[in-house]
Coordinates of N, CA and C in Angstrom, one line a residue:
X83 N 5.6 -21.6 -2.4 CA 4.3 -22.2 -2.0 C 4.1 -23.6 -2.5
X84 N 4.6 -23.8 -3.8 CA 4.4 -25.1 -4.4 C 5.2 -26.2 -3.7
X85 N 6.2 -25.9 -2.9 CA 7.0 -26.9 -2.2 C 6.4 -27.2 -0.8
X86 N 5.4 -26.5 -0.4 CA 4.8 -26.7 0.9 C 3.8 -27.9 0.9
X87 N 3.8 -28.7 2.0 CA 2.9 -29.8 2.1 C 1.5 -29.3 2.3
X88 N 0.5 -30.2 2.1 CA -0.9 -29.9 2.3 C -1.2 -29.4 3.7
X89 N -0.6 -30.1 4.7 CA -0.8 -29.7 6.1 C -0.3 -28.3 6.3
X90 N 0.8 -28.0 5.8 CA 1.3 -26.6 6.0 C 0.5 -25.6 5.3
X91 N 0.0 -25.9 4.1 CA -0.9 -24.9 3.4 C -2.2 -24.8 4.2
X92 N -2.7 -25.9 4.7 CA -4.0 -25.7 5.5 C -3.7 -24.9 6.8
X93 N -2.6 -25.1 7.4 CA -2.3 -24.3 8.6 C -2.1 -22.9 8.3
X94 N -1.5 -22.6 7.1 CA -1.3 -21.2 6.6 C -2.7 -20.6 6.4
X95 N -3.6 -21.3 5.8 CA -4.9 -20.8 5.6 C -5.6 -20.5 6.9
X96 N -5.4 -21.4 7.9 CA -6.0 -21.1 9.2 C -5.4 -19.8 9.8
X97 N -4.1 -19.6 9.6 CA -3.5 -18.4 10.1 C -4.1 -17.1 9.4
X98 N -4.3 -17.3 8.1 CA -4.9 -16.2 7.3 C -6.3 -15.8 7.8
X99 N -7.1 -16.9 8.1 CA -8.4 -16.6 8.7 C -8.3 -15.9 10.0
X100 N -7.3 -16.3 10.8 CA -7.1 -15.7 12.1 C -6.8 -14.2 11.9
X101 N -5.9 -13.9 11.0 CA -5.6 -12.5 10.7 C -6.8 -11.7 10.2
X102 N -7.6 -12.3 9.3 CA -8.8 -11.6 8.8 C -9.8 -11.4 10.0
X103 N -9.9 -12.3 10.9 CA -10.7 -12.1 12.1 C -10.3 -10.9 12.9
X104 N -9.0 -10.7 13.1 CA -8.5 -9.5 13.8 C -8.8 -8.2 13.0
X105 N -8.7 -8.3 11.7 CA -8.9 -7.1 10.9 C -10.4 -6.7 10.8
X106 N -11.3 -7.7 11.0 CA -12.7 -7.4 10.8 C -13.5 -7.3 12.1
X107 N -12.8 -7.6 13.2 CA -13.5 -7.6 14.5 C -13.3 -6.3 15.2
X108 N -14.3 -6.0 16.0 CA -14.3 -4.7 16.9 C -13.6 -5.0 18.2
X109 N -13.3 -6.3 18.4 CA -12.7 -6.7 19.7 C -11.2 -6.9 19.5
X110 N -10.3 -6.3 20.2 CA -8.9 -6.5 20.0 C -8.5 -8.0 20.3
X111 N -7.4 -8.4 19.7 CA -6.9 -9.8 20.0 C -6.5 -9.9 21.4
X112 N -6.3 -11.1 21.9 CA -5.8 -11.4 23.2 C -4.4 -10.7 23.4
X113 N -4.1 -10.3 24.7 CA -2.8 -9.7 25.0 C -1.7 -10.6 24.5
X114 N -0.6 -9.9 24.2 CA 0.6 -10.7 23.7 C 1.1 -11.7 24.8
X115 N 1.6 -12.8 24.3 CA 2.1 -13.8 25.2 C 3.5 -13.3 25.8
X116 N 4.1 -14.2 26.5 CA 5.4 -13.9 27.1 C 6.5 -13.6 26.0
X117 N 6.2 -14.2 24.8 CA 7.2 -14.0 23.7 C 6.6 -12.9 22.8
X118 N 5.9 -13.3 21.7 CA 5.3 -12.3 20.8 C 4.2 -13.0 20.0
X119 N 3.7 -12.3 19.0 CA 2.7 -12.9 18.1 C 3.1 -14.0 17.2
X120 N 4.4 -14.3 17.2 CA 4.9 -15.4 16.4 C 4.3 -16.7 16.8
X121 N 3.9 -16.8 18.1 CA 3.3 -18.0 18.6 C 1.9 -18.3 17.9
X122 N 1.3 -17.2 17.4 CA -0.1 -17.3 16.9 C -0.1 -17.5 15.4
X123 N 0.9 -16.9 14.7 CA 1.0 -17.0 13.2 C 2.4 -17.3 12.8
X124 N 3.0 -18.4 13.3 CA 4.4 -18.8 13.0 C 4.7 -19.0 11.6
X125 N 3.8 -19.7 10.8 CA 4.1 -20.1 9.4 C 4.1 -18.8 8.6
X126 N 3.1 -17.9 8.8 CA 3.0 -16.7 8.1 C 4.3 -15.9 8.3
X127 N 4.8 -15.8 9.5 CA 6.0 -15.0 9.8 C 7.2 -15.6 9.1
X128 N 7.2 -17.0 9.1 CA 8.4 -17.6 8.5 C 8.5 -17.4 7.0
X129 N 7.4 -17.1 6.4 CA 7.4 -16.9 4.9 C 7.6 -15.5 4.5
X130 N 7.6 -14.6 5.5 CA 7.8 -13.2 5.2 C 9.3 -12.8 5.2
X131 N 9.6 -11.7 4.6 CA 11.0 -11.2 4.7 C 11.3 -10.8 6.1
X132 N 12.6 -10.8 6.4 CA 13.0 -10.5 7.8 C 12.7 -9.1 8.2
X133 N 12.6 -8.2 7.2 CA 12.4 -6.8 7.5 C 10.9 -6.4 7.5
X134 N 10.0 -7.4 7.3 CA 8.6 -7.2 7.3 C 8.1 -7.6 8.7
X135 N 7.3 -6.7 9.3 CA 6.8 -7.0 10.6 C 5.3 -7.2 10.5
X136 N 4.8 -8.3 11.2 CA 3.3 -8.6 11.1 C 2.9 -9.1 12.5
X137 N 1.9 -8.5 13.1 CA 1.4 -8.9 14.4 C -0.1 -8.7 14.4
X138 N -0.8 -9.5 15.2 CA -2.2 -9.5 15.2 C -2.7 -8.1 15.7
X139 N -2.0 -7.6 16.7 CA -2.4 -6.3 17.2 C -2.2 -5.2 16.2
X140 N -1.1 -5.3 15.3 CA -0.9 -4.4 14.3 C -2.1 -4.4 13.3
X141 N -2.6 -5.7 12.9 CA -3.7 -5.8 12.0 C -4.9 -5.2 12.6
X142 N -5.1 -5.4 13.9 CA -6.3 -4.8 14.5 C -6.3 -3.3 14.5
X143 N -5.2 -2.7 14.9 CA -5.0 -1.3 15.0 C -5.1 -0.6 13.7
X144 N -4.7 -1.3 12.6 CA -4.7 -0.7 11.3 C -5.7 -1.4 10.4
X145 N -6.8 -1.9 11.0 CA -7.7 -2.7 10.2 C -8.4 -2.0 9.0
X146 N -8.6 -0.7 9.1 CA -9.2 0.0 8.0 C -8.3 0.0 6.7
X147 N -7.0 0.2 7.0 CA -6.0 0.2 5.9 C -5.9 -1.3 5.4
X148 N -5.9 -2.2 6.3 CA -5.7 -3.6 6.0 C -6.9 -4.1 5.1
X149 N -8.1 -3.8 5.5 CA -9.3 -4.2 4.7 C -9.3 -3.5 3.3
X150 N -8.9 -2.2 3.3 CA -8.8 -1.5 2.0 C -7.8 -2.2 1.1
X151 N -6.7 -2.6 1.6 CA -5.7 -3.3 0.8 C -6.2 -4.6 0.3
X152 N -6.9 -5.3 1.2 CA -7.5 -6.6 0.8 C -8.5 -6.5 -0.3
X153 N -9.4 -5.5 -0.1 CA -10.4 -5.2 -1.1 C -9.8 -4.8 -2.5
X154 N -8.7 -4.1 -2.4 CA -8.1 -3.7 -3.7 C -7.5 -4.9 -4.4
X155 N -6.9 -5.8 -3.6 CA -6.4 -7.0 -4.2 C -7.5 -7.9 -4.8
X156 N -8.6 -8.0 -4.1 CA -9.7 -8.8 -4.5 C -10.3 -8.2 -5.8
X157 N -10.4 -6.9 -5.9 CA -11.0 -6.2 -7.0 C -10.1 -6.3 -8.3
X158 N -8.8 -6.0 -8.1 CA -7.9 -5.9 -9.2 C -7.2 -7.2 -9.6
X159 N -7.2 -8.2 -8.7 CA -6.6 -9.5 -9.0 C -7.5 -10.7 -9.0
X160 N -8.1 -10.9 -7.8 CA -8.9 -12.1 -7.6 C -10.1 -12.2 -8.5
X161 N -10.8 -11.0 -8.5 CA -12.1 -11.0 -9.3 C -11.9 -11.2 -10.8
X162 N -10.6 -11.0 -11.2 CA -10.3 -11.2 -12.7 C -9.8 -12.6 -12.9
X163 N -8.8 -13.0 -12.1 CA -8.2 -14.3 -12.2 C -9.2 -15.4 -12.0
X164 N -10.1 -15.2 -10.9 CA -11.0 -16.2 -10.5 C -12.5 -15.9 -11.0
X165 N -12.6 -15.2 -12.1 CA -13.9 -14.8 -12.6 C -14.8 -16.0 -12.8
X166 N -14.3 -17.2 -13.2 CA -15.2 -18.3 -13.3 C -15.8 -18.8 -12.0
X167 N -14.9 -18.7 -11.0 CA -15.4 -19.1 -9.6 C -16.5 -18.2 -9.1
X168 N -16.3 -16.9 -9.4 CA -17.3 -15.9 -9.0 C -18.6 -16.2 -9.6
X169 N -18.6 -16.4 -10.9 CA -19.9 -16.7 -11.6 C -20.5 -18.0 -11.1
X170 N -19.6 -19.0 -10.8 CA -20.1 -20.3 -10.2 C -20.8 -20.0 -8.9
X171 N -20.2 -19.1 -8.1 CA -20.8 -18.8 -6.8 C -22.2 -18.2 -6.9
X172 N -22.3 -17.3 -7.9 CA -23.7 -16.7 -8.1 C -24.6 -17.7 -8.6
X173 N -24.2 -18.6 -9.5 CA -25.0 -19.7 -10.0 C -25.5 -20.6 -8.8
X174 N -24.6 -20.9 -7.9 CA -25.0 -21.7 -6.7 C -26.0 -20.9 -5.9
X175 N -25.8 -19.6 -5.8 CA -26.7 -18.7 -5.0 C -28.1 -18.8 -5.6
X176 N -28.2 -18.8 -6.9 CA -29.5 -18.8 -7.6 C -30.2 -20.1 -7.3
X177 N -29.4 -21.2 -7.3 CA -30.0 -22.5 -7.0 C -30.4 -22.6 -5.5
X178 N -29.7 -22.0 -4.6 CA -30.0 -22.0 -3.2 C -31.3 -21.3 -3.0
X179 N -31.6 -20.2 -3.8 CA -32.7 -19.4 -3.6 C -34.0 -20.2 -3.8
X180 N -34.0 -21.4 -4.4 CA -35.2 -22.2 -4.6 C -35.5 -23.1 -3.4
X181 N -34.5 -23.1 -2.5 CA -34.7 -23.9 -1.3 C -35.1 -23.0 -0.1
X182 N -36.0 -23.5 0.8 CA -36.4 -22.7 1.9 C -35.2 -22.2 2.7
X183 N -35.2 -20.9 3.0 CA -34.1 -20.3 3.7 C -33.8 -20.8 5.1
X184 N -32.6 -20.9 5.5 CA -32.3 -21.4 6.9 C -32.8 -20.4 7.9
X185 N -32.7 -20.8 9.2 CA -33.2 -20.0 10.3 C -32.5 -18.6 10.3
X186 N -31.2 -18.6 10.1 CA -30.4 -17.4 10.1 C -29.8 -17.3 8.7
X187 N -30.3 -16.3 7.8 CA -29.8 -16.3 6.5 C -28.3 -15.9 6.4
X188 N -27.6 -16.5 5.4 CA -26.2 -16.1 5.3 C -26.0 -15.8 3.8
X189 N -25.0 -15.0 3.5 CA -24.7 -14.6 2.2 C -23.8 -15.7 1.5
X190 N -24.0 -16.0 0.3 CA -23.3 -17.0 -0.4 C -21.9 -16.4 -0.9
X191 N -21.9 -15.1 -1.2 CA -20.7 -14.5 -1.7 C -20.7 -13.0 -1.4
X192 N -19.6 -12.4 -0.9 CA -18.4 -13.1 -0.7 C -18.4 -13.8 0.6
X193 N -17.4 -14.8 0.8 CA -17.4 -15.5 2.0 C -17.1 -14.6 3.2
X194 N -17.6 -14.9 4.4 CA -17.4 -14.1 5.6 C -16.6 -14.9 6.6
X195 N -16.0 -14.1 7.4 CA -15.2 -14.7 8.5 C -15.9 -14.4 9.8
X196 N -16.2 -15.4 10.6 CA -16.9 -15.3 11.9 C -15.9 -15.0 13.0
X197 N -16.5 -14.6 14.1 CA -15.6 -14.3 15.3 C -14.8 -15.5 15.7
X198 N -15.2 -16.7 15.4 CA -14.4 -17.8 15.8 C -13.4 -18.2 14.7
X199 N -13.3 -17.4 13.6 CA -12.4 -17.6 12.6 C -12.8 -18.6 11.5
X200 N -14.1 -19.1 11.6 CA -14.6 -20.0 10.6 C -15.0 -19.2 9.3
X201 N -14.8 -19.9 8.2 CA -15.0 -19.2 6.9 C -16.2 -19.9 6.2
X202 N -16.9 -19.2 5.4 CA -18.1 -19.7 4.7 C -17.6 -20.3 3.3
X203 N -16.3 -20.5 3.1 CA -15.9 -21.1 1.8 C -16.4 -22.6 1.8
X204 N -16.8 -23.0 0.6 CA -17.2 -24.4 0.4 C -16.4 -25.0 -0.7
X205 N -16.4 -26.3 -0.7 CA -15.6 -27.0 -1.7 C -16.1 -26.7 -3.1
X206 N -15.3 -26.4 -4.1 CA -15.7 -26.0 -5.4 C -16.1 -27.2 -6.2
X207 N -17.1 -27.1 -7.1 CA -17.6 -28.1 -8.0 C -17.2 -27.8 -9.4
X208 N -16.2 -26.9 -9.6 CA -15.7 -26.6 -10.9 C -15.0 -27.7 -11.6
X209 N -15.1 -27.7 -12.9 CA -14.4 -28.7 -13.7 C -12.9 -28.4 -13.8
X210 N -12.0 -29.2 -13.2 CA -10.6 -28.9 -13.3 C -10.0 -29.0 -14.7
X211 N -10.8 -29.6 -15.7 CA -10.3 -29.7 -17.0 C -10.9 -28.6 -17.9
X212 N -11.5 -27.6 -17.3 CA -12.2 -26.5 -18.1 C -11.1 -25.7 -18.7
X213 N -11.5 -24.9 -19.8 CA -10.6 -24.1 -20.5 C -10.1 -22.9 -19.6
X214 N -8.9 -22.5 -19.7 CA -8.4 -21.4 -18.8 C -9.2 -20.1 -19.1
X215 N -9.3 -19.3 -18.0 CA -10.1 -18.1 -18.1 C -9.4 -17.1 -18.9
X216 N -10.2 -16.4 -19.8 CA -9.7 -15.4 -20.7 C -10.5 -14.1 -20.5
X217 N -9.9 -13.0 -20.1 CA -10.7 -11.8 -19.9 C -11.5 -11.4 -21.2
X218 N -12.8 -11.0 -20.9 CA -13.6 -10.6 -22.0 C -13.7 -9.1 -22.2
X219 N -14.0 -8.7 -23.4 CA -14.1 -7.3 -23.7 C -15.4 -6.8 -23.1
X220 N -15.3 -5.8 -22.2 CA -16.5 -5.2 -21.6 C -16.7 -3.8 -22.1
X221 N -17.9 -3.5 -22.6 CA -18.2 -2.2 -23.0 C -18.3 -1.2 -21.9
X222 N -18.1 0.1 -22.2 CA -18.2 1.1 -21.1 C -19.6 1.1 -20.5
X223 N -20.6 0.9 -21.3 CA -22.0 0.9 -20.8 C -22.2 -0.3 -19.8
X224 N -21.6 -1.4 -20.0 CA -21.7 -2.6 -19.1 C -21.0 -2.2 -17.8
X225 N -20.0 -1.4 -17.8 CA -19.2 -1.1 -16.6 C -19.7 0.2 -15.9
X226 N -20.8 0.7 -16.3 CA -21.3 2.0 -15.8 C -22.4 1.8 -14.8
X227 N -22.4 2.6 -13.8 CA -23.4 2.7 -12.8 C -24.0 4.1 -12.7
X228 N -25.2 4.2 -12.3 CA -25.9 5.5 -12.2 C -26.1 5.9 -10.8
X229 N -25.7 7.1 -10.4 CA -25.8 7.6 -9.1 C -26.7 8.9 -9.0
X230 N -27.5 8.9 -8.0 CA -28.3 10.1 -7.8 C -28.1 10.7 -6.4
X231 N -28.1 12.0 -6.3 CA -27.9 12.7 -5.1 C -29.1 13.4 -4.6
X232 N -29.2 13.7 -3.3 CA -30.3 14.4 -2.7 C -30.1 15.9 -2.9
X233 N -31.1 16.6 -3.3 CA -31.0 18.0 -3.5 C -30.7 18.7 -2.1
X234 N -29.8 19.6 -2.2 CA -29.4 20.3 -0.9 C -28.3 19.7 -0.2
X235 N -27.8 18.5 -0.6 CA -26.7 17.7 0.0 C -25.7 17.3 -1.1
X236 N -25.0 18.3 -1.5 CA -24.0 18.1 -2.7 C -22.9 17.2 -2.3
X237 N -22.5 16.3 -3.2 CA -21.3 15.5 -3.1 C -20.5 15.6 -4.4
X238 N -19.2 15.9 -4.2 CA -18.3 16.2 -5.4 C -17.9 14.8 -6.0
X239 N -17.3 15.0 -7.2 CA -16.8 13.8 -7.9 C -15.7 13.2 -7.2
X240 N -14.8 14.0 -6.6 CA -13.7 13.5 -5.8 C -14.2 12.7 -4.6
X241 N -15.2 13.2 -3.9 CA -15.8 12.4 -2.8 C -16.4 11.1 -3.2
X242 N -17.0 11.1 -4.4 CA -17.6 9.8 -4.9 C -16.5 8.8 -5.2
X243 N -15.4 9.3 -5.9 CA -14.3 8.4 -6.2 C -13.6 7.9 -4.9
X244 N -13.4 8.8 -3.9 CA -12.7 8.4 -2.7 C -13.6 7.3 -2.0
X245 N -14.9 7.5 -2.0 CA -15.8 6.6 -1.3 C -15.7 5.2 -1.9
X246 N -15.8 5.1 -3.2 CA -15.8 3.8 -3.8 C -14.4 3.1 -3.8
X247 N -13.3 3.9 -3.9 CA -12.0 3.3 -3.8 C -11.8 2.8 -2.4
X248 N -12.2 3.6 -1.3 CA -12.0 3.1 0.0 C -12.9 1.9 0.3
X249 N -14.0 1.8 -0.3 CA -15.0 0.7 0.0 C -14.7 -0.6 -0.8
X250 N -14.3 -0.4 -2.1 CA -14.2 -1.5 -3.0 C -12.8 -1.6 -3.7
X251 N -11.8 -0.8 -3.3 CA -10.5 -0.9 -3.9 C -10.5 0.0 -5.1
X252 N -9.4 -0.1 -5.9 CA -9.1 0.8 -7.0 C -10.0 0.3 -8.2
X253 N -11.3 0.6 -8.1 CA -12.2 0.1 -9.1 C -12.8 1.2 -10.0
X254 N -12.4 2.4 -9.8 CA -13.1 3.5 -10.6 C -12.2 3.9 -11.8
X255 N -12.8 3.9 -12.9 CA -12.1 4.4 -14.1 C -12.4 5.9 -14.4
X256 N -13.7 6.3 -14.2 CA -14.0 7.7 -14.5 C -15.4 8.0 -13.8
X257 N -15.6 9.3 -13.6 CA -16.9 9.7 -13.0 C -17.3 10.9 -13.8
X258 N -18.5 10.9 -14.3 CA -19.1 12.0 -15.1 C -20.3 12.6 -14.4
X259 N -20.1 13.8 -13.8 CA -21.1 14.4 -13.1 C -22.1 15.1 -14.1
X260 N -23.3 15.4 -13.6 CA -24.2 16.1 -14.4 C -23.7 17.5 -14.7
X261 N -23.8 18.0 -15.9 CA -23.3 19.3 -16.3 C -24.3 20.4 -15.8
X262 N -23.9 21.2 -14.9 CA -24.8 22.3 -14.4 C -24.0 23.6 -14.3
X263 N -24.7 24.7 -14.1 CA -24.1 26.0 -13.9 C -23.2 26.0 -12.6
X264 N -22.3 26.8 -12.5 CA -21.4 26.8 -11.4 C -22.1 27.0 -10.0
X265 N -23.2 27.6 -10.0 CA -23.9 27.8 -8.7 C -25.0 26.8 -8.5
X266 N -25.1 25.7 -9.3 CA -26.1 24.7 -9.2 C -25.4 23.4 -8.7
X267 N -26.2 22.5 -8.2 CA -25.8 21.2 -7.7 C -26.1 20.1 -8.6
X268 N -25.1 19.3 -9.0 CA -25.3 18.1 -9.8 C -26.2 17.1 -9.0
X269 N -27.2 16.6 -9.6 CA -28.1 15.7 -9.0 C -27.9 14.2 -9.4
X270 N -27.1 14.0 -10.4 CA -26.8 12.6 -10.8 C -25.4 12.6 -11.4
X271 N -24.9 11.3 -11.5 CA -23.5 11.1 -12.1 C -23.5 9.7 -12.6
X272 N -22.6 9.5 -13.6 CA -22.3 8.2 -14.1 C -20.9 7.7 -13.6
X273 N -20.9 6.6 -13.0 CA -19.7 6.0 -12.5 C -19.2 4.9 -13.4
X274 N -18.1 5.0 -14.0 CA -17.5 4.0 -14.9 C -16.5 3.2 -14.1
X275 N -16.7 1.9 -14.0 CA -15.9 1.0 -13.2 C -14.8 0.3 -14.2
X276 N -13.8 -0.2 -13.6 CA -12.7 -0.9 -14.4 C -13.2 -2.2 -14.8
X277 N -14.1 -2.8 -14.1 CA -14.6 -4.2 -14.5 C -16.0 -4.4 -14.0
X278 N -16.8 -5.1 -14.7 CA -18.2 -5.4 -14.3 C -18.2 -6.3 -13.1
X279 N -17.1 -7.0 -12.8 CA -17.1 -7.9 -11.7 C -17.3 -7.3 -10.3
X280 N -17.1 -5.9 -10.2 CA -17.3 -5.2 -9.0 C -18.8 -4.9 -8.7
X281 N -19.6 -4.9 -9.8 CA -21.0 -4.4 -9.7 C -21.7 -5.3 -8.7
X282 N -21.7 -6.6 -8.8 CA -22.4 -7.4 -7.8 C -22.0 -7.1 -6.3
X283 N -20.7 -6.8 -6.1 CA -20.3 -6.5 -4.8 C -20.9 -5.2 -4.3
X284 N -21.1 -4.2 -5.2 CA -21.7 -2.9 -4.9 C -23.2 -3.1 -4.6
X285 N -23.9 -3.8 -5.5 CA -25.3 -3.9 -5.4 C -25.7 -4.9 -4.3
X286 N -24.9 -5.9 -4.0 CA -25.2 -6.8 -2.9 C -26.5 -7.5 -3.1
X287 N -26.8 -8.0 -4.3 CA -28.0 -8.7 -4.6 C -29.2 -7.9 -4.8
X288 N -29.1 -6.6 -4.8 CA -30.3 -5.7 -4.9 C -30.2 -4.9 -6.2
X289 N -31.4 -4.4 -6.6 CA -31.4 -3.6 -7.9 C -30.8 -2.2 -7.7
X290 N -30.9 -1.7 -6.5 CA -30.3 -0.4 -6.2 C -29.9 -0.4 -4.7
X291 N -28.9 0.4 -4.4 CA -28.5 0.5 -3.0 C -28.3 2.0 -2.6
X292 N -28.3 2.2 -1.3 CA -28.1 3.6 -0.9 C -26.9 3.6 0.1
X293 N -26.0 4.5 -0.2 CA -24.8 4.8 0.7 C -25.0 6.1 1.3
X294 N -24.4 6.2 2.5 CA -24.5 7.5 3.3 C -23.1 8.0 3.5
X295 N -22.8 9.2 3.0 CA -21.5 9.8 3.1 C -21.6 11.0 3.9
X296 N -21.1 11.0 5.1 CA -21.2 12.1 6.0 C -22.6 12.7 6.1
X297 N -23.6 11.8 6.2 CA -25.0 12.3 6.3 C -25.6 12.6 5.0
X298 N -24.9 12.5 3.9 CA -25.5 12.7 2.5 C -25.7 11.4 1.8
X299 N -26.8 11.3 1.1 CA -27.2 10.0 0.5 C -26.8 9.9 -1.0
X300 N -26.3 8.7 -1.3 CA -26.0 8.4 -2.7 C -26.8 7.2 -3.1
X301 N -27.6 7.2 -4.1 CA -28.4 6.0 -4.5 C -27.8 5.5 -5.8
X302 N -27.5 4.2 -5.8 CA -26.7 3.7 -6.9 C -27.4 2.5 -7.5
X303 N -27.4 2.4 -8.9 CA -28.0 1.3 -9.6 C -27.2 1.1 -10.9
X304 N -27.5 0.1 -11.6 CA -26.9 -0.1 -12.9 C -27.4 1.0 -13.9
X305 N -26.5 1.4 -14.8 CA -26.8 2.4 -15.8 C -27.6 1.8 -16.9
X306 N -28.7 2.4 -17.3 CA -29.5 2.0 -18.4 C -29.7 3.1 -19.4
X307 N -29.3 2.8 -20.6 CA -29.4 3.9 -21.7 C -30.7 3.6 -22.5
X308 N -31.5 4.6 -22.5 CA -32.8 4.5 -23.2 C -32.9 5.6 -24.3
X309 N -33.5 5.2 -25.3 CA -33.7 6.1 -26.5 C -35.0 6.9 -26.3
X310 N -34.8 8.2 -26.3 CA -36.0 9.1 -26.1 C -35.9 10.2 -27.2
X311 N -37.0 10.9 -27.4 CA -37.0 11.9 -28.4 C -36.2 13.1 -28.1
X312 N -35.9 13.4 -26.8 CA -35.1 14.5 -26.4 C -33.7 14.0 -26.2
X313 N -32.8 14.9 -25.8 CA -31.4 14.6 -25.7 C -31.1 13.9 -24.4
X314 N -32.0 14.0 -23.4 CA -31.7 13.4 -22.1 C -32.2 11.9 -22.2
X315 N -31.3 11.0 -22.6 CA -31.6 9.6 -22.8 C -30.9 8.7 -21.9
X316 N -30.2 9.2 -20.9 CA -29.4 8.4 -20.0 C -30.1 8.4 -18.6
X317 N -30.3 7.2 -18.0 CA -30.9 7.1 -16.7 C -30.2 6.2 -15.8

């Protein structure tokens, strides 16, 4: 990649946006041309191994797996390597909040891909001379979220893990369900994530969010540990 010219890198980025559009759209890409999809993503194809196949229709037909893989990479790699950029994005979002909202609100992070392939990425204002990013030690409490379930609609720990992994990548370190008798339903759980960087993606700017899993509700918020006179001090 370092040997590529700026024009080639920009064209490669355009092809990547085109691929993301196919993976996020409910509308299939145009029919294949007289040759193949190489006409639409030629640079991407040229950089791949000969035994690797990539086509826009393949991305569309397997978009759930594609998005899951992208989310996993963002969670396990990008959110850690580019942690400073993520914090800068949220700082910019806080500044934008003081300005009257536009006619059609848009999210500042993460960037979205429109049907036309346009991205919401903006030029960074980060200092190129800043110190390199160093991972910080995060306590278990900082990485923990609190989940509550609806009585009569049980959800197992395995289902919780599978939901978050499918939605946000390999982000789950552990799940601790409420300890109950075998014939009783757990009504809450503590979800320990691998990194605090995934929490803003889960909460999406809210204090708490609700997810629906096969008609069963999960309410999720940050974990807060409070000191009480009894043993039940976790909320």
